[in-house]
Short mmCIF file of C-alpha atoms in Angstrom, two decimals:
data_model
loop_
_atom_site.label_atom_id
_atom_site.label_comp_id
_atom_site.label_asym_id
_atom_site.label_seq_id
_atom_site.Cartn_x
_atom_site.Cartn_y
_atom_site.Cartn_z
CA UNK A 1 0.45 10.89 -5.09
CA UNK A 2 1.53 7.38 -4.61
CA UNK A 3 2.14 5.89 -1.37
CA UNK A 4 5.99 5.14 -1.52
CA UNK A 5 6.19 4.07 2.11
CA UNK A 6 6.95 0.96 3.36
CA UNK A 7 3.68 -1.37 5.16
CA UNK A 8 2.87 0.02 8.88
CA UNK A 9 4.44 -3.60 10.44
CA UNK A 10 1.39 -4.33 11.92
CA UNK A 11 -0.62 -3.54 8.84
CA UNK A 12 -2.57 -7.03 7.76
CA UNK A 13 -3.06 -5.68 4.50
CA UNK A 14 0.40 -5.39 2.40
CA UNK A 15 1.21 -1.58 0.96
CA UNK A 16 -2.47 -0.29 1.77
CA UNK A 17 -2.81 0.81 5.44
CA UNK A 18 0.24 3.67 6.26
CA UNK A 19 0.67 5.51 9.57
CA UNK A 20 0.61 9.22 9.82
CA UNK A 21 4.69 8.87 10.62
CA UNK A 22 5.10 6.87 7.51
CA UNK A 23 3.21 9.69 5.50
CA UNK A 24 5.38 12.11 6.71
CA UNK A 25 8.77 9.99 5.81
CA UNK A 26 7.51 9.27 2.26
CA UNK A 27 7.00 13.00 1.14
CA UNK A 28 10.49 13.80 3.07
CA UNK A 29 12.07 11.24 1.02
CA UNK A 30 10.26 12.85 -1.95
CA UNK A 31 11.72 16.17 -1.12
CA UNK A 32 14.89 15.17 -0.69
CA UNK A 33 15.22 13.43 -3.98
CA UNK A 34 13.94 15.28 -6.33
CA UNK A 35 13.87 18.66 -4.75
CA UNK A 36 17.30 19.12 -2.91
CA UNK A 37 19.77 19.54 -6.52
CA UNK A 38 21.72 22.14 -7.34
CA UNK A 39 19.77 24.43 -10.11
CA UNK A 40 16.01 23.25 -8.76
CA UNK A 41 13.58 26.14 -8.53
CA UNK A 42 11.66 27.28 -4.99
CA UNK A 43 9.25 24.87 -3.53
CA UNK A 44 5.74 25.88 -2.58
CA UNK A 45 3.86 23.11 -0.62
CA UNK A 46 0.20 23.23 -0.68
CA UNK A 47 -2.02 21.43 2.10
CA UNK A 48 -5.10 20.65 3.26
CA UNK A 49 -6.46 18.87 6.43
CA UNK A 50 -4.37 16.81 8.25
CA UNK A 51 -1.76 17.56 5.26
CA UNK A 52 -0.72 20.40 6.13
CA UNK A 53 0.71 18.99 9.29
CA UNK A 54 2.44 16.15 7.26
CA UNK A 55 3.82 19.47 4.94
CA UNK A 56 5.52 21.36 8.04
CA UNK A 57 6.77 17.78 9.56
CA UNK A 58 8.22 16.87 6.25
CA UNK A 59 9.82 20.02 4.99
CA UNK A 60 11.68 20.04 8.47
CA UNK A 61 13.06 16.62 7.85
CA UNK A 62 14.28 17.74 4.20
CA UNK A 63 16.23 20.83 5.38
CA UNK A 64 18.14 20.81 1.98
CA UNK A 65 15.20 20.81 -0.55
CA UNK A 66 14.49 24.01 -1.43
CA UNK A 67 11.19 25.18 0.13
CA UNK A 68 10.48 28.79 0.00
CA UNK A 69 6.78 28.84 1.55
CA UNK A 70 3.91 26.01 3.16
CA UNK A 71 0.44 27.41 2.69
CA UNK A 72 -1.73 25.41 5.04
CA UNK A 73 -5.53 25.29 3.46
CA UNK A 74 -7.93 25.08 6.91
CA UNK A 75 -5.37 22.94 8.56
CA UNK A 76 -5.81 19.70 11.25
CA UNK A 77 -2.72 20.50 13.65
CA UNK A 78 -3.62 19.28 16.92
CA UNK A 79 -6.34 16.96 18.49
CA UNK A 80 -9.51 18.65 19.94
CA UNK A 81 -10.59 16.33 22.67
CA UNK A 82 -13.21 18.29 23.89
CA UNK A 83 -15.22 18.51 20.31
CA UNK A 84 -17.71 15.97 20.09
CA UNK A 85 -17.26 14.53 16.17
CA UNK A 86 -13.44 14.59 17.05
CA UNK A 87 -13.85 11.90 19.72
CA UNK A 88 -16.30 9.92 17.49
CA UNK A 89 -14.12 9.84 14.38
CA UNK A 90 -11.52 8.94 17.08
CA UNK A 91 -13.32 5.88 18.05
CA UNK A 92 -14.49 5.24 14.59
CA UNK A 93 -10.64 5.12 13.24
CA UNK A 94 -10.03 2.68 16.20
CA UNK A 95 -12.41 0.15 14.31
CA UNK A 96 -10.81 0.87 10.53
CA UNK A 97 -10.67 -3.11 10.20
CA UNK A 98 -14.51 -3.73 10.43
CA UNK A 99 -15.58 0.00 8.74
CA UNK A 100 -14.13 -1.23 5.55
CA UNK A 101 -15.61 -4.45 6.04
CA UNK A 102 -18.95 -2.81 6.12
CA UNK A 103 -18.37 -0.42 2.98
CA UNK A 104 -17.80 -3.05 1.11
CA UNK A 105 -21.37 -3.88 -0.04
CA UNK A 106 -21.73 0.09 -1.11
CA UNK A 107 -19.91 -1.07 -4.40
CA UNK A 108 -22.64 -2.94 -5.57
CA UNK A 109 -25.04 0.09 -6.08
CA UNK A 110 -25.16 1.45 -9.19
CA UNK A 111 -22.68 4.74 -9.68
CA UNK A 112 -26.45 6.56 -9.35
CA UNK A 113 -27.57 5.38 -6.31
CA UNK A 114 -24.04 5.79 -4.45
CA UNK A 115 -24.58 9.53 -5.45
CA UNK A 116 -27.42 9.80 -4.18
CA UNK A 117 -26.26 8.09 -0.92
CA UNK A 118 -23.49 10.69 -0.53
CA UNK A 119 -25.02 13.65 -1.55
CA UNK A 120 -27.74 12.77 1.42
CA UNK A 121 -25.22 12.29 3.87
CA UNK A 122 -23.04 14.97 3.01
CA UNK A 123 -24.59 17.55 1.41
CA UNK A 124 -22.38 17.81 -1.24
CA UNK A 125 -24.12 18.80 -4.95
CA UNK A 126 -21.26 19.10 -7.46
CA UNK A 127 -20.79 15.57 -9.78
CA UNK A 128 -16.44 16.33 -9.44
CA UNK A 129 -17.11 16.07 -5.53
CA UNK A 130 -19.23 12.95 -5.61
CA UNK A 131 -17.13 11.09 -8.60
CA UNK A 132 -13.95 11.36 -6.20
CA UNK A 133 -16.04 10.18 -3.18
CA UNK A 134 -17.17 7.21 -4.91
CA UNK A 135 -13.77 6.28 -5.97
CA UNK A 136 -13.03 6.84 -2.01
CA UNK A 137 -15.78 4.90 -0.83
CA UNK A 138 -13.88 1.81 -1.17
CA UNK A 139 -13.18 -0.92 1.08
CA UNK A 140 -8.69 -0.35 1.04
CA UNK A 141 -9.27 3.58 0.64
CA UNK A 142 -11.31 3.43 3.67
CA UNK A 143 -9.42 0.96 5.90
CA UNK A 144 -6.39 3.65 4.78
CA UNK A 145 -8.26 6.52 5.54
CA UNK A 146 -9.47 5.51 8.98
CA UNK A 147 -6.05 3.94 9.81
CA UNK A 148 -4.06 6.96 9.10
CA UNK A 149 -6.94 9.02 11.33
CA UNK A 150 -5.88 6.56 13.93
CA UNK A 151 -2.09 7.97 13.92
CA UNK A 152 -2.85 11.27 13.53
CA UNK A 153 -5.43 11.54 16.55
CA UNK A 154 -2.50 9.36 18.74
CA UNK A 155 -0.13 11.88 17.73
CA UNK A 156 -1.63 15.51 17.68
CA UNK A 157 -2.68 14.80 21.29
CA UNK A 158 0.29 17.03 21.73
CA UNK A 159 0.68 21.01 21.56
CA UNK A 160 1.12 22.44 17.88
CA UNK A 161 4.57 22.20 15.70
CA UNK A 162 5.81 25.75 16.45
CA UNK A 163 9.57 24.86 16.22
CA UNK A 164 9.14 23.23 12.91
CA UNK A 165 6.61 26.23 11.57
CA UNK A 166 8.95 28.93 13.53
CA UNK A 167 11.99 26.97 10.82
CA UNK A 168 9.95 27.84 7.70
CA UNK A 169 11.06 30.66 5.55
CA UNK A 170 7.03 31.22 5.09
CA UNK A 171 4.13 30.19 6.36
CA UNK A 172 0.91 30.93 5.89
CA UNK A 173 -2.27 29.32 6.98
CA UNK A 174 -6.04 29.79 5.75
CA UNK A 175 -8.80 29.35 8.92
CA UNK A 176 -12.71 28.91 8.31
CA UNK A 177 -15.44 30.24 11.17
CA UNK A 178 -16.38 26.92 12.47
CA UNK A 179 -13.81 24.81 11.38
CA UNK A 180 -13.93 21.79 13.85
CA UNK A 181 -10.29 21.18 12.78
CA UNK A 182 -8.71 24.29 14.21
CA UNK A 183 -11.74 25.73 16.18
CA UNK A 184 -11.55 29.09 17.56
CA UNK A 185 -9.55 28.61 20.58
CA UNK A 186 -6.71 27.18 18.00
CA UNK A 187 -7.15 30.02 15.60
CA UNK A 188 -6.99 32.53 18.59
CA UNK A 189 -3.01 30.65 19.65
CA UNK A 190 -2.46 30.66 16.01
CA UNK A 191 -2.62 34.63 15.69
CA UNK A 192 -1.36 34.65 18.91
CA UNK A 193 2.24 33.02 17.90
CA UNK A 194 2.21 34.05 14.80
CA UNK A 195 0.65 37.48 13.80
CA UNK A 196 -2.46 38.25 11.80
CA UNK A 197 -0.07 38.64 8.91
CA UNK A 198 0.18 35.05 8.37
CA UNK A 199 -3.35 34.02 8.71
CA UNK A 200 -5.81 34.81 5.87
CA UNK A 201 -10.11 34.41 6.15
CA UNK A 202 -11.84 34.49 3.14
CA UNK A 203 -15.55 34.94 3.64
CA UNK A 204 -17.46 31.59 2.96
CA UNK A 205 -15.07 29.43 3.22
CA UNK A 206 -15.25 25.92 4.57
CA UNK A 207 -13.04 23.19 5.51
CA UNK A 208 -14.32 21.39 2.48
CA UNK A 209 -13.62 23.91 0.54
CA UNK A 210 -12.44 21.52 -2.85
CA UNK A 211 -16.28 19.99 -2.95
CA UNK A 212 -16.93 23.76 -4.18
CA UNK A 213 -15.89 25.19 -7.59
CA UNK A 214 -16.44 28.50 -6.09
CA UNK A 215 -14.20 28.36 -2.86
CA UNK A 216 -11.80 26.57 -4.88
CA UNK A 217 -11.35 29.21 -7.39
CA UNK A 218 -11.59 31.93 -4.45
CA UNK A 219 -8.59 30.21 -2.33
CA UNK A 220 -6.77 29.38 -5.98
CA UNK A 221 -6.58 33.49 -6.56
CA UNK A 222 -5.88 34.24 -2.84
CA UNK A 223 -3.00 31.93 -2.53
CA UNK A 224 -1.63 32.56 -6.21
CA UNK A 225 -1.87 36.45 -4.78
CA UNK A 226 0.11 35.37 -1.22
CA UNK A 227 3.13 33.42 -3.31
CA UNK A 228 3.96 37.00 -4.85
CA UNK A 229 7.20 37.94 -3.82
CA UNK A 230 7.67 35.03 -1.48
CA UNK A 231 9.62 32.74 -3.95
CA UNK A 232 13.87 33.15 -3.85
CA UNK A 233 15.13 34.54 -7.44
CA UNK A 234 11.42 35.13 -8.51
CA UNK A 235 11.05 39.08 -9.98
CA UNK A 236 7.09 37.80 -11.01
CA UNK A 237 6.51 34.78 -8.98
CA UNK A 238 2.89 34.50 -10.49
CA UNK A 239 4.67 34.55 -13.65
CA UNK A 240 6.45 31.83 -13.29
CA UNK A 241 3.70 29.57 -11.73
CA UNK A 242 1.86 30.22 -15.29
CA UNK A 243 5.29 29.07 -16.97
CA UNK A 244 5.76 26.10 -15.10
CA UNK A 245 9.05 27.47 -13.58
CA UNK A 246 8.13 27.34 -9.87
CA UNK A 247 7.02 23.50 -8.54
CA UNK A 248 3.87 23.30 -6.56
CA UNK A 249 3.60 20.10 -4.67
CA UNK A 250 0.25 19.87 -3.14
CA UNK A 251 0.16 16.94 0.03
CA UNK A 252 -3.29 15.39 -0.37
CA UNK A 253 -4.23 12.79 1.86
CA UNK A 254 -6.20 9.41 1.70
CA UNK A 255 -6.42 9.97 -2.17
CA UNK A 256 -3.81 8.14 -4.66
CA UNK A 257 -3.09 9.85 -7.27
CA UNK A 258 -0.17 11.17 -9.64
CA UNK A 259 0.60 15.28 -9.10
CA UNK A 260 2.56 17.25 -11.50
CA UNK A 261 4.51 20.48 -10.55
CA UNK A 262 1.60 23.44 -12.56
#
């Protein structure tokens, strides 16, 4: 997904830093020009993370682009103050300028090493999750990455976007045990507002769920299940997803790269 938006104004580097408000704009604009014709099918919007806020936010500023459902994947929706790695990423994000100063010299290990590196610090195994962290681990994905965090701890200091979820024909949200994004006093309001029947656990799950083949292809079957009989006109929604007939349009942060409707 390419960033479209214009440069945050105070952004020192041209077209690579972008605010959590300029995210947002960009994939409204998207929706609203090439989702909003006469004749275009339903819209499901997939998210992760902090994207699934940016989905809700930006299918309420394109009213007239036709989006049926948001299905938001162990969503970020409001700042945690009180959990620990929350206020350290916080501060972290604050210093994006020197962090990607300081990555820098991390291209100059060999593709090996750098695996090795991550796979220490993370934990994760699997060569698709280390490949795209490598191609993350660079000094303008990171200053983007930790500039955007910036925004979005600024602005989810506030309560979470009921009147723009309440506005969604359907919305559904996945929640891990443990997720420090929406820990259990968020998941608690979240059934609380909404009803169990919108909220879906699936046992061994994680927030970083797309590092795993497995809980990829577990949430992939879950959500492909959910979008049954959600989507307008649609007698076998999950036969039109295999036929290309019904537009996913997943909102990935941090990452640049060009999505497809499958």
């Amino acid at each position: 997904m390419r960033h479209l938006a214009p440069r945050h104004p105070r952004a020192p580097y041209p077209r690579q830093v972008f605010s959590l408000s300029d995210q947002i704009q960009h994939k409204s604009d998207l929706l609203r020009q090439h989702f909003s014709q006469e004749g275009q099918p339903p819209l499901a919007l997939l998210a992760h993370s902090i994207g699934a806020y940016m989905a809700i936010k930006a299918a309420a500023g394109a009213a007239d682009a036709r989006v049926r459902a948001v299905v938001a994947m162990y969503p970020f929706l409001e700042h945690d103050p009180a959990c620990p790695r929350q206020r350290s990423l916080a501060w972290l994000s604050r210093r994006w300028r020197w962090v990607g100063r300081l990555v820098a010299p991390l291209q100059l290990l060999p593709h090996p090493w750098l695996s090795a590196v991550v796979r220490v610090q993370s934990g994760m195994q699997e060569e698709h999750a280390l490949a795209a962290t490598r191609l993350v681990l660079r000094p303008d994905s990171v200053r983007n990455a930790l500039f955007l965090a910036s925004t979005e701890f600024a602005e989810l200091e506030g309560s979470l976007p009921w009147d723009d979820v309440r506005r969604l024909p359907s919305f559904t949200a996945y929640l891990a045990e443990g997720d420090m994004w929406c820990p259990a006093w968020q998941q608690q309001l979240l059934e609380k507002r909404l009803g169990r029947t919108q909220l879906r656990r699936i046992p061994g799950q994680t927030h970083a769920f797309c590092s795993y083949s497995d809980q990829s292809r577990d949430l992939a079957s879950s959500i492909v299940a959910d979008l049954n009989g959600l989507m307008e006109g649609a007698a076998d929604p999950a036969t039109m997803l295999a036929a290309g007939e019904t537009k996913l349009y997943v909102t990935i942060p941090y990452v640049k790269a060009n999505i497809d409707s499958s």
